[in-house]
Coordinates of C-alpha atoms and ligand atoms in Angstrom, one line a residue:
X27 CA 0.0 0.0 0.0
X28 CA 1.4 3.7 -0.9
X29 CA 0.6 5.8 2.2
X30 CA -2.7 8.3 2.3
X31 CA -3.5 6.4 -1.3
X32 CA -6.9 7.6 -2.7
X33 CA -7.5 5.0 -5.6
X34 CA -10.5 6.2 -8.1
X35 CA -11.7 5.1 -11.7
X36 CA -10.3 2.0 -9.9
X37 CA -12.0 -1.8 -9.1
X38 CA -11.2 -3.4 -6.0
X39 CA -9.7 -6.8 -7.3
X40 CA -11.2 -9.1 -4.7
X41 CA -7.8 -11.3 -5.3
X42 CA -6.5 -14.4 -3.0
X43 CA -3.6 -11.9 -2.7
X44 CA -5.8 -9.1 -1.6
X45 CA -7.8 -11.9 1.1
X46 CA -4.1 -12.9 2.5
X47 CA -2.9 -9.7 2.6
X48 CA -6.4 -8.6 4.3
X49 CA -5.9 -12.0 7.1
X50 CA -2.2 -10.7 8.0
X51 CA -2.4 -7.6 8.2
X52 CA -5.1 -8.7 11.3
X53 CA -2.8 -10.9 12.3
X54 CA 0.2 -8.0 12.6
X55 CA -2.6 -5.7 14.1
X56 CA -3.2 -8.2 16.6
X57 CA 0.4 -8.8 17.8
X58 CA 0.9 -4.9 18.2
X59 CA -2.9 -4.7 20.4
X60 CA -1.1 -8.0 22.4
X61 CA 2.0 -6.3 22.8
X62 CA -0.1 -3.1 24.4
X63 CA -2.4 -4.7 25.8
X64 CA 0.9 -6.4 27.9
X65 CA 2.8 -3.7 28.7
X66 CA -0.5 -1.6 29.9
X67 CA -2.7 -4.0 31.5
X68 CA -6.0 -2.8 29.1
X69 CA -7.5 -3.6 25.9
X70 CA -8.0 -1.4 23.1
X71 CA -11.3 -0.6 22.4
X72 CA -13.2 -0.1 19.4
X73 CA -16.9 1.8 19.3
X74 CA -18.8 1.2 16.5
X75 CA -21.9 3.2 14.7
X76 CA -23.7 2.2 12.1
X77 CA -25.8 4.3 9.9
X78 CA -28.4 3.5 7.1
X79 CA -30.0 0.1 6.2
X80 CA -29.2 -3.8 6.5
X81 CA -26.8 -3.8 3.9
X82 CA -24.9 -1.0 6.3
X83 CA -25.9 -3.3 9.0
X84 CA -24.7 -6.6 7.9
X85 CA -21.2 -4.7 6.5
X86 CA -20.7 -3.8 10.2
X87 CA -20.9 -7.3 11.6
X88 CA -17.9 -7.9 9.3
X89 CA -16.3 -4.9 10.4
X90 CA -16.7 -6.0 13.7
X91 CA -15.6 -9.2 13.4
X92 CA -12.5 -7.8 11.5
X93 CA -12.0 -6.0 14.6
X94 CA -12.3 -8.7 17.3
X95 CA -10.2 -10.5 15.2
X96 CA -7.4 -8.0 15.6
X97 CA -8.0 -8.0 18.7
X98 CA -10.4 -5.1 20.0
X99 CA -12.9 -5.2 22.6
X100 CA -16.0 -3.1 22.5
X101 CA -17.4 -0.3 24.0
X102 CA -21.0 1.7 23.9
X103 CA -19.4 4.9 24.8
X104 CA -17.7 7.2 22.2
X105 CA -15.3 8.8 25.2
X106 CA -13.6 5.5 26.1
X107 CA -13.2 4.1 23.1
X108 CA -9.5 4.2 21.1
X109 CA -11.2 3.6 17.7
X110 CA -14.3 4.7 16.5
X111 CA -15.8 3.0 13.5
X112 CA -18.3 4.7 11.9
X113 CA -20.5 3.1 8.9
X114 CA -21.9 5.9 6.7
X115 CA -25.4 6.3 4.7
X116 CA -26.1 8.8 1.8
X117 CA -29.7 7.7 0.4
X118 CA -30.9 11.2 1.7
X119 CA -29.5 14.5 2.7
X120 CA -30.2 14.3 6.4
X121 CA -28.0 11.2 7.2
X122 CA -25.3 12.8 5.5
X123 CA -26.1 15.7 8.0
X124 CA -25.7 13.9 11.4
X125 CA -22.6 12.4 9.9
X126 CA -21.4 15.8 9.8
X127 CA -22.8 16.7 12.8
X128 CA -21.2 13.9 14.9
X129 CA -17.8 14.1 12.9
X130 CA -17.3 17.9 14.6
X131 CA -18.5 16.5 17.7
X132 CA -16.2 13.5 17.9
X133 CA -12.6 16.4 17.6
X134 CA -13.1 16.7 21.4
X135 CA -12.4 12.7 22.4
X136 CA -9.2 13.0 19.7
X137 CA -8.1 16.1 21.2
X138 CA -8.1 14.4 24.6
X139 CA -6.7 10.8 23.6
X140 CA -3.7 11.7 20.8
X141 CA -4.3 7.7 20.2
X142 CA -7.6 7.5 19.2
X143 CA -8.2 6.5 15.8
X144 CA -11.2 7.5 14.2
X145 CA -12.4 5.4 11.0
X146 CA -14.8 6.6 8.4
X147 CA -16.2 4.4 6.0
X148 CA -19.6 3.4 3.9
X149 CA -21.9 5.0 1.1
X150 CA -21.0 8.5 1.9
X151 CA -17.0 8.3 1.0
X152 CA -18.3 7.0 -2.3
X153 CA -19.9 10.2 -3.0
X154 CA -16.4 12.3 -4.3
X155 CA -18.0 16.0 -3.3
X156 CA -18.7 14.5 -0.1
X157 CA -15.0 12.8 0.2
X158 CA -13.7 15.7 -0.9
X159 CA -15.2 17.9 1.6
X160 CA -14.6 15.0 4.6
X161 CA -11.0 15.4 3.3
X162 CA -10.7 18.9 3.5
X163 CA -12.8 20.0 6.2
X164 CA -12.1 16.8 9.2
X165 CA -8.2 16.3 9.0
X166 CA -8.6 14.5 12.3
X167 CA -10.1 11.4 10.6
X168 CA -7.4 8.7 10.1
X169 CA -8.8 6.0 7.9
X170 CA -11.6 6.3 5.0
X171 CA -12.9 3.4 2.9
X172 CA -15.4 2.9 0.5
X173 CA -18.1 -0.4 0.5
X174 CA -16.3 -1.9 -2.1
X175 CA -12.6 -2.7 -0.7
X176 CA -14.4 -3.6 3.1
X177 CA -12.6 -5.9 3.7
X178 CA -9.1 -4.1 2.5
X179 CA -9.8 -2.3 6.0
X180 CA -6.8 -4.7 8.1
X181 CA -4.5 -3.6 5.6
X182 CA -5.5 0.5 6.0
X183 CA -5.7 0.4 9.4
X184 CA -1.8 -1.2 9.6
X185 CA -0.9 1.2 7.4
X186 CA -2.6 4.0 9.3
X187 CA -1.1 2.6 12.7
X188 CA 2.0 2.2 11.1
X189 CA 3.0 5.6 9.3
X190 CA 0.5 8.1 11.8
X191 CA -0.3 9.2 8.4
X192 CA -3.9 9.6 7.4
X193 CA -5.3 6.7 5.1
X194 CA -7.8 6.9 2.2
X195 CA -8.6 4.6 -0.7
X196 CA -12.2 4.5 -2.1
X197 CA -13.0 2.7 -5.6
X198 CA -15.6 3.0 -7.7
X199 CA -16.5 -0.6 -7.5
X200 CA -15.3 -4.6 -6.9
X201 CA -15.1 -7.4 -9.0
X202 CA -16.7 -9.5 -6.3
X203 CA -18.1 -9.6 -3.0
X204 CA -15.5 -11.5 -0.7
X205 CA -15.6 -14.7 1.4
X206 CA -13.7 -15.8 4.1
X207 CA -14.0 -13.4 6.8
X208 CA -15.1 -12.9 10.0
X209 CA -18.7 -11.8 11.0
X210 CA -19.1 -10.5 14.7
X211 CA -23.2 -11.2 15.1
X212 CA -24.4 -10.0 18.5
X213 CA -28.3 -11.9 18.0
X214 CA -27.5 -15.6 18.4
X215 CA -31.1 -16.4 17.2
X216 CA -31.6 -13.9 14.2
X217 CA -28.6 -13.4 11.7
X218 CA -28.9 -11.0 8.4
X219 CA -26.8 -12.8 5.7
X220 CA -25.8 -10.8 2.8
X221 CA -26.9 -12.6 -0.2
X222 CA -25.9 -10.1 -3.4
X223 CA -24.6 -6.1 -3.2
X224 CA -25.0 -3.3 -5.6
X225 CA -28.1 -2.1 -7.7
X226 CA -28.7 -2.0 -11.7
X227 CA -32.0 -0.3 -11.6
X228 CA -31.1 3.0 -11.5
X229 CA -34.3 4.6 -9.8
X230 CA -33.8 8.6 -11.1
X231 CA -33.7 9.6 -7.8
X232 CA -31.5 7.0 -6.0
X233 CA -27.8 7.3 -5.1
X234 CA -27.3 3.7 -4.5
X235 CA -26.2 2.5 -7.4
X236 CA -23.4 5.0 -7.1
X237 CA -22.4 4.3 -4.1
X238 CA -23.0 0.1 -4.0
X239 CA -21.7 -0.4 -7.7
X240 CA -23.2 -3.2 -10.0
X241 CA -25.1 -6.2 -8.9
X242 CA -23.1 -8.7 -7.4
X243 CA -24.3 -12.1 -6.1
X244 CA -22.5 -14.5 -3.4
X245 CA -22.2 -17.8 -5.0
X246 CA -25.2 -20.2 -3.9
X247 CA -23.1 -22.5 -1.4
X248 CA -21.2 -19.9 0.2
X249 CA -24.6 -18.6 1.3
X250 CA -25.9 -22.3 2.0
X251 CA -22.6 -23.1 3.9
X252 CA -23.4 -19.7 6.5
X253 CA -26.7 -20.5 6.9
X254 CA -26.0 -24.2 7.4
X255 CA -23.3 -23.2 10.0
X256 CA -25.4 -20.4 11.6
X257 CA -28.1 -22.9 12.2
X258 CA -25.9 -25.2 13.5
X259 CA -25.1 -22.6 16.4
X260 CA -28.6 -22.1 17.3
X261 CA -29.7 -19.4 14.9
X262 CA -33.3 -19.7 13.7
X263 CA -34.0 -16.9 11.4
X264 CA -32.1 -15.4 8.6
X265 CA -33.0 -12.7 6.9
X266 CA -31.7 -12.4 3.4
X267 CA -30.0 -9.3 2.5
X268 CA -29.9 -7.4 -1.1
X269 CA -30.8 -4.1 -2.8
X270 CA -32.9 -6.4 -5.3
X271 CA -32.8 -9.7 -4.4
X272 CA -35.5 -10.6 -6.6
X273 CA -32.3 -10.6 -9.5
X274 CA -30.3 -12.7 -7.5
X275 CA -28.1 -14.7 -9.4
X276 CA -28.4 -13.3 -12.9
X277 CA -24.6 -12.5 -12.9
X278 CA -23.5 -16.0 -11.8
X279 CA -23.3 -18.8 -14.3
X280 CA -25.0 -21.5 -12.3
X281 CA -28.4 -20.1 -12.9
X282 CA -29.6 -20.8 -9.6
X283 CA -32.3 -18.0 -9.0
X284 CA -33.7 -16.4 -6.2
X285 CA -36.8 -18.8 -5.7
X286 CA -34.3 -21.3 -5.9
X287 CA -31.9 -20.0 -2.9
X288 CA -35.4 -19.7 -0.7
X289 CA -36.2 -23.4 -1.6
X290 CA -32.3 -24.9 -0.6
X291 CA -32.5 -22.3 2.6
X292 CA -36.0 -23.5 3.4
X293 CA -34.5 -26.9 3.6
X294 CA -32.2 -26.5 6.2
X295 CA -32.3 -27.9 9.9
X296 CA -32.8 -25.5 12.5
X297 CA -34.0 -22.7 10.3
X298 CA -37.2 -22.0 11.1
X299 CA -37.8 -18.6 9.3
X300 CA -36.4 -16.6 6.6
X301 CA -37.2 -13.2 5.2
X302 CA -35.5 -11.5 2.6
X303 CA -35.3 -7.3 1.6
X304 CA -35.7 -5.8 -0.5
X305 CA -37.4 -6.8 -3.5
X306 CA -38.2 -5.1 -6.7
X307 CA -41.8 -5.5 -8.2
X308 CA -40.8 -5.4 -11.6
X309 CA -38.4 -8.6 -11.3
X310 CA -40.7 -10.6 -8.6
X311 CA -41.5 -13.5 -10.7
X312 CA -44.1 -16.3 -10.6
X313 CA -41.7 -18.6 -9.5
X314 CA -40.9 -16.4 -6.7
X315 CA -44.3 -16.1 -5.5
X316 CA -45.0 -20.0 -5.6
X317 CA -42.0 -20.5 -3.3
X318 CA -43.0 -18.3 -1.1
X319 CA -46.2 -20.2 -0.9
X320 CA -44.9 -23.4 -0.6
X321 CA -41.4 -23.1 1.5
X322 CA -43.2 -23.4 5.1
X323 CA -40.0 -21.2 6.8
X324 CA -40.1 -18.2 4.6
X325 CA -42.2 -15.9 6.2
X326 CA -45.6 -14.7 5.6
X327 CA -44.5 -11.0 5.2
X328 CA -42.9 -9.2 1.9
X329 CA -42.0 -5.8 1.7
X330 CA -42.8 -4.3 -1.8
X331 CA -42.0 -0.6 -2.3
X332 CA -44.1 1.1 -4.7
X333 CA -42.4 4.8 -4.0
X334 CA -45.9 6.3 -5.7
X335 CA -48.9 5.5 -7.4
X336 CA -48.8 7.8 -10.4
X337 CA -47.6 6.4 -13.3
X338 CA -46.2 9.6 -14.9
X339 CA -44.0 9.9 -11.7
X340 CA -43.6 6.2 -12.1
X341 CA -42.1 6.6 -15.1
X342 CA -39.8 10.2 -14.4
X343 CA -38.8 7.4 -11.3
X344 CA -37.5 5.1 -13.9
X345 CA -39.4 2.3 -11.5
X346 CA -40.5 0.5 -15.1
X347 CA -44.1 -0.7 -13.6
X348 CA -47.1 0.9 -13.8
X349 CA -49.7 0.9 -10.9
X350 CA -52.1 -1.1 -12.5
X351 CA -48.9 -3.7 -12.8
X352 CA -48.1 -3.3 -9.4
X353 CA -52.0 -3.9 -8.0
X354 CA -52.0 -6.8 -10.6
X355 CA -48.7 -8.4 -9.3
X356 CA -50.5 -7.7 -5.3
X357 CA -53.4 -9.2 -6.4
X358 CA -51.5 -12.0 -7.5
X359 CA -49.3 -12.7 -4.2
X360 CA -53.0 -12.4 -2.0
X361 CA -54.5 -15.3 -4.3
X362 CA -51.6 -17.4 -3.7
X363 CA -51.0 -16.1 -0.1
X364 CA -54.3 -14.7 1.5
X365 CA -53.1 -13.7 5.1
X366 CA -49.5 -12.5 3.7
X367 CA -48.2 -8.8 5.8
X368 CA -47.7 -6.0 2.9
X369 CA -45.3 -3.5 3.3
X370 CA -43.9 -0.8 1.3
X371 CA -42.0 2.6 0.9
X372 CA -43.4 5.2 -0.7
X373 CA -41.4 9.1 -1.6
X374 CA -43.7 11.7 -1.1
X375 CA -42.7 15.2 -3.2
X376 CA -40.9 13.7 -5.9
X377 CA -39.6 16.6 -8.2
X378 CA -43.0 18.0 -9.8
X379 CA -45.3 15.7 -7.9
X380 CA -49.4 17.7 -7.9
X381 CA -51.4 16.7 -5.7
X382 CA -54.0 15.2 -8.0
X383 CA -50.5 12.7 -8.5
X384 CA -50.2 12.5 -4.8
X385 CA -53.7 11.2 -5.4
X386 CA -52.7 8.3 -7.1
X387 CA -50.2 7.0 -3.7
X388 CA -53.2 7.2 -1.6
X389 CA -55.1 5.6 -3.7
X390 CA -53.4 2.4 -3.8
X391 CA -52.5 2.1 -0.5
X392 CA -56.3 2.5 0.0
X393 CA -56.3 -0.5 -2.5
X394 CA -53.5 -3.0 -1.0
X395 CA -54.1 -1.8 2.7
X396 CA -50.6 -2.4 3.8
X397 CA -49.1 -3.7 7.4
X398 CA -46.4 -1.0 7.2
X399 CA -45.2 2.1 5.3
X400 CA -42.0 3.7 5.4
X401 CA -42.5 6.7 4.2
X402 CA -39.6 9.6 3.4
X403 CA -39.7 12.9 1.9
X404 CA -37.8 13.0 -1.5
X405 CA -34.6 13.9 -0.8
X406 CA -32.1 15.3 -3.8
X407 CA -29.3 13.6 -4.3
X408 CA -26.4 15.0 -6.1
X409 CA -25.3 13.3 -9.4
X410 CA -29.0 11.7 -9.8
X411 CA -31.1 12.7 -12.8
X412 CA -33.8 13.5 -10.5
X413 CA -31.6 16.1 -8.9
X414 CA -31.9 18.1 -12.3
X415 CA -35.9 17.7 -12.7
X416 CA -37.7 20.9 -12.1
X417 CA -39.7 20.8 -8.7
X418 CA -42.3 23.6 -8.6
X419 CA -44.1 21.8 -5.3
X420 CA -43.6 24.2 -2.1
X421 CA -42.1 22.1 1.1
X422 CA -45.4 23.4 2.6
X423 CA -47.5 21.0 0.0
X424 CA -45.2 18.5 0.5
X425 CA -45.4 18.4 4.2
X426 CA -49.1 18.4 4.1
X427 CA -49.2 15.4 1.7
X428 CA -46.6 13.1 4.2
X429 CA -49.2 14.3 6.9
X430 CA -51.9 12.9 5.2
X431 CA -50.3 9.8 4.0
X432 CA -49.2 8.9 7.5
X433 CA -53.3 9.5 9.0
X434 CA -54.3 7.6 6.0
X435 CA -51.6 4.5 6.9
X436 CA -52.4 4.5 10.8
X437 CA -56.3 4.0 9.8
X438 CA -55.3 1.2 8.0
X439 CA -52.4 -0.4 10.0
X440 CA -54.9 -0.3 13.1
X441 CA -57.4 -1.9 11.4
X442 CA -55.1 -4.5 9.8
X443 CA -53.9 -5.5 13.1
X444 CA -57.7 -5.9 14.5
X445 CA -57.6 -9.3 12.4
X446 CA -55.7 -10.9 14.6
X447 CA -57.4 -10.5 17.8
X448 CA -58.6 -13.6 19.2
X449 CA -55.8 -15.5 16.9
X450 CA -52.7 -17.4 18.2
X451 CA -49.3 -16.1 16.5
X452 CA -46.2 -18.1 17.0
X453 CA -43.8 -15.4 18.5
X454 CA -39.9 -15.1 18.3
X455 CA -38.8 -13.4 21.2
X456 CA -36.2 -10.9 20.8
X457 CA -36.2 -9.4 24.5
X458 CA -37.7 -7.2 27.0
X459 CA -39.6 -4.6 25.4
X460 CA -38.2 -1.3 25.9
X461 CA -41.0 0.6 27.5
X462 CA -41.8 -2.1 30.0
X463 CA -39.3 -4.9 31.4
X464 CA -42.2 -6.9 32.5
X465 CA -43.2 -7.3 28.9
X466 CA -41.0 -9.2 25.9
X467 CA -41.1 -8.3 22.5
X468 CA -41.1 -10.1 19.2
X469 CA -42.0 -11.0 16.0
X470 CA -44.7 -13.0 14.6
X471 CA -44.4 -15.9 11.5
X472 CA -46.2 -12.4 9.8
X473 CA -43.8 -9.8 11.1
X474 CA -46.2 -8.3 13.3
X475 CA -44.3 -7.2 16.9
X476 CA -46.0 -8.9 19.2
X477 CA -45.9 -7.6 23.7
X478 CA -46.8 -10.1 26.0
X479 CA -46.3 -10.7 29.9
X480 CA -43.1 -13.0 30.3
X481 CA -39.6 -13.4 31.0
X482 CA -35.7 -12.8 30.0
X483 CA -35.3 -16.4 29.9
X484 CA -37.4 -16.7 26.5
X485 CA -35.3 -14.5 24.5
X486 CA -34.5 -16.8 21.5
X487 CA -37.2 -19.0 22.3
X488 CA -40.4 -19.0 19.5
X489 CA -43.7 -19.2 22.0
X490 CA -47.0 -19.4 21.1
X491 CA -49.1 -16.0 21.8
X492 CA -52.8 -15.4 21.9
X493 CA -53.2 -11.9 21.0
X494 CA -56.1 -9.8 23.5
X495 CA -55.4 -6.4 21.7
X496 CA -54.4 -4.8 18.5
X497 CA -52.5 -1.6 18.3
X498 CA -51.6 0.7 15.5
X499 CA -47.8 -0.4 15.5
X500 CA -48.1 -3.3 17.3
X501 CA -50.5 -6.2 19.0
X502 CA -50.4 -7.4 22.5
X503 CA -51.1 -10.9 24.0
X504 CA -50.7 -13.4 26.8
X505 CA -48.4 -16.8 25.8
X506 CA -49.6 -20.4 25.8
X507 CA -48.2 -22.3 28.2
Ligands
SAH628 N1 -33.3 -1.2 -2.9 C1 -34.4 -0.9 -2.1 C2 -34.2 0.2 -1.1 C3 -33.4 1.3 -1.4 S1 -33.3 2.7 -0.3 C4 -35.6 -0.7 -3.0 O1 -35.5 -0.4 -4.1 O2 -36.7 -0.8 -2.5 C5 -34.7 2.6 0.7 C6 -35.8 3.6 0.4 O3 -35.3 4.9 0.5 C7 -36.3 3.5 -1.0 O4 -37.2 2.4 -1.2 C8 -36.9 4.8 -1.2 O5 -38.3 4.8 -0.8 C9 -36.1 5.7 -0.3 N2 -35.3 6.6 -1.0 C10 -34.2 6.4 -1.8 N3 -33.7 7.5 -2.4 C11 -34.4 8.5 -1.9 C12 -34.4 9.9 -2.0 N4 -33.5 10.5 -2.8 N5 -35.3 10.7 -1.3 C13 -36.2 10.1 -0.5 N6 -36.3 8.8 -0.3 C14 -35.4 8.0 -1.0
SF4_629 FE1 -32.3 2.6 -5.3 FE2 -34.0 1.7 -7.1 FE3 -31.8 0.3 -6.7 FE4 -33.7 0.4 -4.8 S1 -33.9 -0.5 -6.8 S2 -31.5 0.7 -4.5 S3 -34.5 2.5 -5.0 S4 -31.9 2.4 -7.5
F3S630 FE1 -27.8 4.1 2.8 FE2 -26.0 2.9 1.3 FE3 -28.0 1.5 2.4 S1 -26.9 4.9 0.9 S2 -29.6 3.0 2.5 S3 -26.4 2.6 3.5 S4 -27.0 1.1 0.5

């Protein structure tokens, strides 16, 4: 590695060379940690934030694990840790904003501890105004990286520990995603595994596909062999992570599709439910919805965005469905799968949105009556085509539509909940709730998050529930014994 290298118009070659380079250099970092760690009595410790969505999320675990592996413990407080890792998002402007916000707040702890090394890394640096401006205005960061040489972070870091020099390399995308390394999961009984990276779509107003590259997908028994081994631990659940997985496996050569993967997951002991985000309507497939059906561990929940119901926004979206494909396609998945839980995400104030547009949105989620909407204001990205589309909508409009969509979805959700009063949901328990220790939380086989009156000690445990009361957000019951 040149020092303070800041590779573009590059590919991160995910090389045997690069993977044993990547292993030693944890090896060498964990030697020097042992060697401090000896002559001071403490362990270094690494704090880690994570920003954005379960791509971000499951690309921590590795970082994590990178870390343990070198030998770091973990802290939850900023102030006493000696690295601080943090995981960036850029789908809209304000996560880029408490980025910057926490960056200028985090100068104090280095100012205090000369040795703290602070770590930047994620969907931001792949942005270059924004790594240009990180560069410039935050000399006090040590290490940046993009999402595409991940796992190149041992080797930085060395460097960075090395030299005292500051360390950057981002590339503008990788040849593959790699294998081999170490995953630090902190949920024994739930485990997101990454299944492909990157997006093709192209959504007008969507930075991903800048800052995740092409479609990528793991090779079939990689994946088979982590969920084989996770369930072999005690994990039940997986959830299945991509920005499309409904394309999975279109760049591999063994033409094993997505509805495939679900079938050869399904069938492995110990897994007793799997979920997958996010998928895309216009490549959900027949076959996909069949499998869904039959596999009796994939879980009766699917989460659909439509982003709006117009089709000339639609189309200026680049979404390439219409709504009347996307009721169709619902329609279908209710035939096959009557009691499935719909959710969605939906942009409200996309560049030149009217309201009789906005109409259209409402409209079908009158129509599919979904579980759950996650609902965001359109955000401009820079570098998008959307970013250059005229938007003659006042904030003021725009605000007043997200109200109204939000009414509209809590009217539904509440009364979409009511069905299953009375019912019996088998409920994974994933701890106390935080309101109210007396109470654990979980989710249903339908991904409804489910209260009831119980203890710690069935945190892992899936329990029968009979549900007394529906909520908007959420249903409450009593278990089964
Ligand atoms: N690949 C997934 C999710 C991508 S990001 C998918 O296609 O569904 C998650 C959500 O963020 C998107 O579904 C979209 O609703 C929202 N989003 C993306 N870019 C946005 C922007 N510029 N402004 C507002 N919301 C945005
Ligand atoms: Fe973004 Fe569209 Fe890709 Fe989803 S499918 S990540 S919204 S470009
Ligand atoms: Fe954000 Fe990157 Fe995910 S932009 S939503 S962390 S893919």
């Amino acid at each position: 590695m040149q020092k303070g290298m800041h590779k573009v118009n590059n590919r991160f070659n995910i090389s045997e060379e690069y993977i044993r380079q990547s292993h030693a250099a944890m090896q060498e970092i964990y030697g020097m940690l042992q060697q401090y760690r000896e002559e001071s009595g403490r362990q270094l410790l690494a704090y880690t934030h994570v920003y954005g969505c379960q791509q971000n999320v499951a690309d921590m675990e590795l970082l994590r694990g990178m870390l343990a592996e070198m030998g770091y413990g973990f802290t939850e407080k900023e102030e006493d840790a000696d690295l601080i890792l943090m995981n960036t998002c850029a789908v809209r402007e304000g996560a880029e904003y408490r980025i910057y916000g926490n960056l200028g707040a985090l100068k104090r702890y280095k100012e205090k501890n000369k040795e703290l090394r602070l770590v930047l890394c994620g969907c931001m640096m792949q942005e270059p105004h924004v790594l240009e401006y990180i560069r410039n205005s935050f000399p006090y960061v040590d290490v940046v990286f993009g999402t595409h040489n991940l796992v190149h972070f041992p080797c930085l870091l060395l460097e960075n520990l090395r030299r005292r020099k500051r360390v950057i390399e981002v590339l503008e995308d990788a040849d593959a995603i790699a294998e081999g390394f170490p995953v630090k999961r902190d949920n024994p009984y739930s485990a997101s595994v990454t299944i492909m990276s990157g997006c093709n779509n192209f959504c007008s107003y969507c930075i991903v596909p800048y800052t995740r590259g092409r479609e990528k997908s793991r090779a079939p028994e990689h994946i088979l062999q982590e969920v084989q081994e996770l369930a072999a631990n005690g994990c039940k659940e997986v959830k299945l992570i991509g920005q499309n997985v409904n394309s999975y496996g279109k760049d591999l050569d063994c033409g094993v599709t997505f509805a495939q993967l679900l079938r050869k997951i399904n069938a492995v002991d110990g897994i007793r439910r799997i979920q997958f985000i996010t998928s895309h309507p216009k490549d959900l497939s027949d076959e996909l919805i069949c499998a869904m059906a039959e596999c009796e561990h994939v879980c009766r929940s699917l989460h659909l965005p439509f982003q709006a119901g117009n089709n000339r926004i639609l189309k200026e979206m680049n979404r390439k469905y219409t709504k009347e494909g996307y009721l169709e396609l619902v329609g279908k998945i209710k035939e096959k799968m009557p009691d499935i839980t719909l959710t969605t995400d939906i942009i409200v104030g996309f560049p030149g949105e009217t309201e009789e547009e906005f109409a259209d949105t409402l409209e079908v989620m009158r129509q599919v009556e979904f579980d759950g909407v996650f609902s965001f204001l359109y955000s401009k990205r820079k570098g998008t085509p959307a970013a250059d589309m005229p938007d003659l909508v006042s904030k003021e409009e725009k605000q007043e539509n997200f109200e109204a969509l939000l009414k509209l979805q809590e009217e539904i959700g509440y009364r979409r909940n009511q069905i299953y009063v009375g019912k019996t949901c088998d409920v994974l328990v994933e701890g106390p709730s935080k309101n109210d220790s007396a109470m654990m939380s979980g989710r249903s086989f339908h991904g409804k998050i489910v209260h009831f009156p119980g203890t710690e000690a069935l945190t892992g445990e899936i329990v029968p529930v009979k549900i007394q009361r529906a909520k908007t957000f959420y249903l409450v019951g009593e278990r089964i014994e």
